[in-house]
Short mmCIF file of C-alpha atoms and ligand atoms in Angstrom, two decimals:
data_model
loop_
_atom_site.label_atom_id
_atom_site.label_comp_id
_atom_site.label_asym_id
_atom_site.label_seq_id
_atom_site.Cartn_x
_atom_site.Cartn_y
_atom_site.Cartn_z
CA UNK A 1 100.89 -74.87 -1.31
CA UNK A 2 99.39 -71.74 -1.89
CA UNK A 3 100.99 -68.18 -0.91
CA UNK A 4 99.67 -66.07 1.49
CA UNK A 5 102.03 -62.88 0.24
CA UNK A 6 103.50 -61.21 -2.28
CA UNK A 7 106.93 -62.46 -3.19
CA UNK A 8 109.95 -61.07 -4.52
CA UNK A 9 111.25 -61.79 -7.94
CA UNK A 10 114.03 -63.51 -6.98
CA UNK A 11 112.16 -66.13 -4.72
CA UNK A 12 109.20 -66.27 -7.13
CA UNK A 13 111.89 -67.80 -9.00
CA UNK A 14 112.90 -69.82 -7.17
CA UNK A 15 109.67 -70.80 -6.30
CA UNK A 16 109.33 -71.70 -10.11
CA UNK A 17 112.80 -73.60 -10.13
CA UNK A 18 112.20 -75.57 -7.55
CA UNK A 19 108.79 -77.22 -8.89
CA UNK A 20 111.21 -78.92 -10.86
CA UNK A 21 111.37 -81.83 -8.13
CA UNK A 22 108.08 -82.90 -9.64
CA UNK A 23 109.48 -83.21 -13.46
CA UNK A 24 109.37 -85.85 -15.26
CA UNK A 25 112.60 -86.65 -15.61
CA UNK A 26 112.14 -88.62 -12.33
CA UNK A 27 109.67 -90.53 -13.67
CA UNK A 28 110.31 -94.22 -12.91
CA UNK A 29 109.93 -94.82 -17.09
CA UNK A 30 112.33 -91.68 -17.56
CA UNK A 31 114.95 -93.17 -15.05
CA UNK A 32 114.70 -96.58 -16.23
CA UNK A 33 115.38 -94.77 -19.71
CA UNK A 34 118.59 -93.23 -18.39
CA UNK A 35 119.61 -96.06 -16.73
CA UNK A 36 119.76 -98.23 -19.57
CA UNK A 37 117.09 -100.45 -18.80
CA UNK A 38 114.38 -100.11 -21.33
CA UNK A 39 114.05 -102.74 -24.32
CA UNK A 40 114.04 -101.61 -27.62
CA UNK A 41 110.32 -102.26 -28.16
CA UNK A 42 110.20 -99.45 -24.66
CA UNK A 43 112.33 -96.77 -26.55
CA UNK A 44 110.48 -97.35 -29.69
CA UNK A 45 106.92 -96.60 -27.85
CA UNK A 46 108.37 -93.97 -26.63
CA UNK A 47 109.69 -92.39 -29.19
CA UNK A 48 106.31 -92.73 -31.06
CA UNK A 49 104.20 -91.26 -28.47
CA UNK A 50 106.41 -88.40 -28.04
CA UNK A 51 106.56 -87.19 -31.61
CA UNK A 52 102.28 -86.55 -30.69
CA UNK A 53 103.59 -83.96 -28.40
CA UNK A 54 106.26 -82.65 -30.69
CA UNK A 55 103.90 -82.29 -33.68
CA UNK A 56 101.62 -80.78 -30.48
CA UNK A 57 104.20 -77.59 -29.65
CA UNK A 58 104.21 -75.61 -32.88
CA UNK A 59 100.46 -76.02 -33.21
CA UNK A 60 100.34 -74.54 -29.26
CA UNK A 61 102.66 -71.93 -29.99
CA UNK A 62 100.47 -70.79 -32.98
CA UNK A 63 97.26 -70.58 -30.54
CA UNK A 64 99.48 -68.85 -29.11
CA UNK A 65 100.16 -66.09 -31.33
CA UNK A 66 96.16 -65.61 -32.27
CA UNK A 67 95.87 -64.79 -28.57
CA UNK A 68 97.47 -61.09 -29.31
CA UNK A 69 100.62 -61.19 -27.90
CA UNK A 70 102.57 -57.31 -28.60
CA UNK A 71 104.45 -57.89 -31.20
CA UNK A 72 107.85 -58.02 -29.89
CA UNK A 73 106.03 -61.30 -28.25
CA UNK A 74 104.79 -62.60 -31.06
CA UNK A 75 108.12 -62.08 -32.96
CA UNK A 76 110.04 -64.13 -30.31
CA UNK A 77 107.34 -66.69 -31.00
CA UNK A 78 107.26 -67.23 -34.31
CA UNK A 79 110.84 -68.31 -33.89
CA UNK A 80 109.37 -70.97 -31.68
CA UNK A 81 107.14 -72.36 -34.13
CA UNK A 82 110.21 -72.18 -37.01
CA UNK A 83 112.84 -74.55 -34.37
CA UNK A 84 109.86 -76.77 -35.11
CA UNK A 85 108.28 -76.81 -38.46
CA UNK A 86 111.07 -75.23 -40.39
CA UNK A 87 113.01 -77.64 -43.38
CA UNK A 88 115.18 -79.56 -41.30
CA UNK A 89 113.86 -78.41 -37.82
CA UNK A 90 112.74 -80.19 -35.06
CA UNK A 91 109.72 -82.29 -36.69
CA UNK A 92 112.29 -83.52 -39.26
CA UNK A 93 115.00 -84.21 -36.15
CA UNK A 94 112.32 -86.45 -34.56
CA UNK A 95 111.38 -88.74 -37.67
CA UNK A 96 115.37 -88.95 -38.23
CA UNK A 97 115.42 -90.11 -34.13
CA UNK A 98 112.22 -92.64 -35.37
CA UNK A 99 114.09 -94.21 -38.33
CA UNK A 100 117.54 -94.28 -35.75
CA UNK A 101 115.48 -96.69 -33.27
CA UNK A 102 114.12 -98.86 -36.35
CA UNK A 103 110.62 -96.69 -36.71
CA UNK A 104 108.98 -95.99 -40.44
CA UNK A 105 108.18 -92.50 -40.49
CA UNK A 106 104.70 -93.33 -42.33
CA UNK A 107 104.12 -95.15 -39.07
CA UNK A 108 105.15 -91.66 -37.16
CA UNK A 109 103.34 -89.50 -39.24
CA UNK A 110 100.23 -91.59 -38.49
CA UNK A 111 100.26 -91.22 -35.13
CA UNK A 112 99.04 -95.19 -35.19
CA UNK A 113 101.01 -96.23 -31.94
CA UNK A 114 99.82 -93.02 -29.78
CA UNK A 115 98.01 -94.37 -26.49
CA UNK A 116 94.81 -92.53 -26.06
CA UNK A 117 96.01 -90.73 -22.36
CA UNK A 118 99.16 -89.69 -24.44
CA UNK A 119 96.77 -88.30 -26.53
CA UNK A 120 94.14 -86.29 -24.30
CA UNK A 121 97.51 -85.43 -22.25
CA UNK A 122 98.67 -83.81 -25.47
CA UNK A 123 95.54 -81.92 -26.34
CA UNK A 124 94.90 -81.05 -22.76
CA UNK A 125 98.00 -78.71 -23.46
CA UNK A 126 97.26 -77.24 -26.99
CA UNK A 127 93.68 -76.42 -25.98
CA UNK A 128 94.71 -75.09 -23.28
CA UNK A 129 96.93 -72.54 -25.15
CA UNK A 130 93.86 -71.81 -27.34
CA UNK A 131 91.77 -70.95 -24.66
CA UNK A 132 93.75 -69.46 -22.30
CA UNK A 133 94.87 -65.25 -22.41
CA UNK A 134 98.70 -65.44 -24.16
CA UNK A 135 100.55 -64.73 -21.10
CA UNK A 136 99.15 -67.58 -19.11
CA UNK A 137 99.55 -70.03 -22.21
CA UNK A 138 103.11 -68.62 -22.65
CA UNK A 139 104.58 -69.35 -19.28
CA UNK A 140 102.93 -73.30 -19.37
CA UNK A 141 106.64 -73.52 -21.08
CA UNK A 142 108.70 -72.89 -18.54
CA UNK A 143 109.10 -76.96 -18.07
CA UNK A 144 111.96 -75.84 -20.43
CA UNK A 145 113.44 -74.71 -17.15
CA UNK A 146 114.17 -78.17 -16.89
CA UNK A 147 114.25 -79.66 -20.15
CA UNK A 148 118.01 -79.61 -20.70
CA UNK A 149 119.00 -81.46 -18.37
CA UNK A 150 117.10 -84.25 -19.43
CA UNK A 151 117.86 -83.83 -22.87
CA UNK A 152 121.95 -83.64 -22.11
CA UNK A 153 121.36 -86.83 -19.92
CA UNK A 154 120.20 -88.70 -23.42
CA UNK A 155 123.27 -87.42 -25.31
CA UNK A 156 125.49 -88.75 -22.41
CA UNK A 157 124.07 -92.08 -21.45
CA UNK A 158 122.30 -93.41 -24.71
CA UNK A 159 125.59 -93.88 -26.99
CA UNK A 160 126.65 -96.65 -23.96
CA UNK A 161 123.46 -97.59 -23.10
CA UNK A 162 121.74 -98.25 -26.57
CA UNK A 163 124.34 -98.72 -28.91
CA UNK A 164 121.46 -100.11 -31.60
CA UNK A 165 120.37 -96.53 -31.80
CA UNK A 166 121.98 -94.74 -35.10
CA UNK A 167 124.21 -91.49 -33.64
CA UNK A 168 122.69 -88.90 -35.99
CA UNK A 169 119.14 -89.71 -34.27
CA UNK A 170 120.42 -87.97 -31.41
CA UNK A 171 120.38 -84.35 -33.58
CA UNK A 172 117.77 -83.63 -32.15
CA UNK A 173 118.13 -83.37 -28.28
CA UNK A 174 121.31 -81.70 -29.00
CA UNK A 175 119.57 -78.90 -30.97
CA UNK A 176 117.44 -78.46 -28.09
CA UNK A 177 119.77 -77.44 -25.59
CA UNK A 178 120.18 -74.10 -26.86
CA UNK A 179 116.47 -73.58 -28.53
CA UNK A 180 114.92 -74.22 -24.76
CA UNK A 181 117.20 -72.06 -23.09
CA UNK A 182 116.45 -69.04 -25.07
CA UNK A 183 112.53 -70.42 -24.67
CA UNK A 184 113.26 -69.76 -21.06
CA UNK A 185 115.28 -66.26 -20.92
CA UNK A 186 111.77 -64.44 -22.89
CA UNK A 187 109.26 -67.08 -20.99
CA UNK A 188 110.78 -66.29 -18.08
CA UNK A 189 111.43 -63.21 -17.79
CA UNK A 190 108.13 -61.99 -19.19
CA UNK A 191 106.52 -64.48 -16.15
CA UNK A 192 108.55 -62.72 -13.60
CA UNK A 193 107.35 -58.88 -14.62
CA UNK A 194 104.17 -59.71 -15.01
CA UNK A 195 102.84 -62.30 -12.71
CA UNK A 196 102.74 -59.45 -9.65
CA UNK A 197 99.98 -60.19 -7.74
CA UNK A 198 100.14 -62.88 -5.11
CA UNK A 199 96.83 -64.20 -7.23
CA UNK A 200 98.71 -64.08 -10.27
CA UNK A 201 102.25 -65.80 -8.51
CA UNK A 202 99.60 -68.52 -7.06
CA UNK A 203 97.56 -68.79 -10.73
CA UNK A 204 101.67 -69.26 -12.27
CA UNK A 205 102.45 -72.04 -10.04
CA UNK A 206 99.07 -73.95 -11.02
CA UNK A 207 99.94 -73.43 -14.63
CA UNK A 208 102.93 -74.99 -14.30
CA UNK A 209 101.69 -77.75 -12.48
CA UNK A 210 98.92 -78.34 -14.81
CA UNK A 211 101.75 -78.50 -17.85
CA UNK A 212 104.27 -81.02 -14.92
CA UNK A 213 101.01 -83.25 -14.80
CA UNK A 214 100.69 -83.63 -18.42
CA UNK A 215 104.64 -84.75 -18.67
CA UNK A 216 104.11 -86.98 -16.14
CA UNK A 217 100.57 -88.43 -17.07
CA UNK A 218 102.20 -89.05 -20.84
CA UNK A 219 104.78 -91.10 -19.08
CA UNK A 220 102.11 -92.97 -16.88
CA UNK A 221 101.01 -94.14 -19.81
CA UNK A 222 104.40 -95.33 -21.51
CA UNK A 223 104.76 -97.36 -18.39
CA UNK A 224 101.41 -99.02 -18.03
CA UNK A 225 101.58 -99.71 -22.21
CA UNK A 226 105.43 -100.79 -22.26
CA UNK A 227 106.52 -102.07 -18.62
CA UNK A 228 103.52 -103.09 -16.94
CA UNK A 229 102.57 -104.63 -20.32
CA UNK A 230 98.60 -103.27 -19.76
CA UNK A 231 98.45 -100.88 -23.15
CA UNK A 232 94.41 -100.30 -23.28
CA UNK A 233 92.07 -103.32 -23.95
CA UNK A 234 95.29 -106.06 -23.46
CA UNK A 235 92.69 -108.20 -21.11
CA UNK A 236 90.09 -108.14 -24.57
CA UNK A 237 90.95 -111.09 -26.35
CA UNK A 238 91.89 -110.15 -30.19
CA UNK A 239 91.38 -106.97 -29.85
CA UNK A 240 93.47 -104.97 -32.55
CA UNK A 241 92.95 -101.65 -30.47
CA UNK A 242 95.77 -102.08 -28.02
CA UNK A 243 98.48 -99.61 -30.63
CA UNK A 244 100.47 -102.36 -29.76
CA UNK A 245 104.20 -101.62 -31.58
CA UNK A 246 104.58 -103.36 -34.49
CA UNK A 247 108.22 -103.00 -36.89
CA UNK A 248 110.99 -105.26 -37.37
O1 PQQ B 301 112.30 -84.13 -23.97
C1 PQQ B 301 111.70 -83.57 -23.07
O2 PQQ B 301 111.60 -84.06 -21.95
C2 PQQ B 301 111.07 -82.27 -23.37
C3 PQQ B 301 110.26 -81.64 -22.46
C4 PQQ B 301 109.66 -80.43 -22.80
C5 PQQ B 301 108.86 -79.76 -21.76
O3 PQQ B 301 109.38 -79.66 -20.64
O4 PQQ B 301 107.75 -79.38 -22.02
C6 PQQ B 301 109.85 -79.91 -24.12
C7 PQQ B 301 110.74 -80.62 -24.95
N1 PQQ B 301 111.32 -81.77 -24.58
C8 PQQ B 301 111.05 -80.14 -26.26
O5 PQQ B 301 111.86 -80.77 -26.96
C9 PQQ B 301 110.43 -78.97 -26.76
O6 PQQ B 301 110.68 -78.57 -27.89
C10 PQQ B 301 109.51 -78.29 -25.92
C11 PQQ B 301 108.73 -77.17 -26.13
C12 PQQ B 301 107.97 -77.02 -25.02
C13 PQQ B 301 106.91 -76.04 -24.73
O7 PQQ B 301 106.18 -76.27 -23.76
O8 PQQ B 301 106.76 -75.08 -25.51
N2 PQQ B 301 108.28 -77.99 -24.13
C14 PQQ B 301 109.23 -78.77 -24.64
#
């Protein structure tokens, strides 16, 4: 709901914080992750789609930085777009988690298994960054708020729940937990100085909306595909289209 005045930091904050009831870490496909419950064929497609969005973030973060940003901005960034694309960062991490849940990276790389709403989800977000003026496209991050909790939740429950899962896949939600925090102190403290207006506080909270409906559309997805068993075209008879996951 919109607001009709002006608040203070502290509860535009909170505010913030507390949109975190919509992330999607309560996704029924999330939970059922956390729980234990998905097959491996589930954790595979998932794993695969995701690595669209994490090839996604660095390109974001670089629309970013041709928006202008000052430069003590853009030199906070650029460390953004190293956690990612750097020898042994976070692009690497994510193949290693592909090949720990029985993925060929050639098959990652391709981006062969991505559903198309995965997809436009994805590139809803980078062109958004390129479009948008740097400040709005840099607080569509804050989900990070949120992110390590879901991230710690993997390193605690997936060593009991998916034992089939190589250990060293895991590098790289445990890399994360730092990475997004320190996201979060510049994202959000930048956010909090300079979204003063209660049209700029409102025009924050639909940002960050827009970027909880892209989580949670990419995971509406997994589950139609994966659970429900209805990837795109399944009711066409041979139709090769349906990125259904293939590996042994
Ligand atoms: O595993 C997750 O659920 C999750 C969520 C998010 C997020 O909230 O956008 C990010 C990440 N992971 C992540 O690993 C990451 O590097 C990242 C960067 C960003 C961003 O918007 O700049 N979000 C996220």
């Amino acid at each position: 709901m919109k607001m009709s005045e002006l608040l203070s930091k502290e509860d535009f904050e909170k505010k913030l914080r507390d949109m975190g009831s919509m992330y999607h870490i309560h996704h029924p496909f999330h939970v059922r992750m956390y729980e234990g419950s998905c097959t491996k064929e589930e954790i595979q497609g998932w794993v695969a789609n995701r690595f669209y969005y994490q090839c996604a973030i660095p390109i974001k973060d670089a629309a970013i930085m041709s928006n202008n940003p000052p430069i003590e901005d853009r030199r906070k960034w650029v460390d953004r777009i190293l956690d990612h694309d750097s020898v042994g960062g976070g692009i690497e991490a994510w193949l290693d988690l592909g090949v720990a849940v029985g993925l060929k990276k050639e098959d990652l790389l391709s981006h062969k298994f991505v559903l198309p709403a995965v997809r436009f989800a994805v590139d809803a977000y980078i062109n958004f960054a390129r479009r948008s003026p740097w400040k709005e496209a840099a607080m569509s991050s804050l989900t990070e708020m949120f992110a390590p909790q879901i991230h710690q939740q993997r390193l605690d429950t997936w060593p009991k729940n998916y034992p089939w899962i190589e250990q060293n896949g895991l590098r790289y939600f445990q890399k994360r937990l730092s990475e997004a925090r320190r996201d979060v102190q510049h994202g959000l403290s930048m956010t909090l100085v300079e979204f003063d207006t209660v049209e700029l506080q409102n025009r924050a909270c639909e940002i960050l909306q827009f970027k909880l409906d892209i989580l949670w559309t990419m995971c509406d997805a997994l589950y139609l595909a994966y659970e429900l068993k209805r990837p795109p075209y399944f009711n066409i008879k041979d139709c090769n289209a349906t990125r259904k996951i293939t590996c042994d």
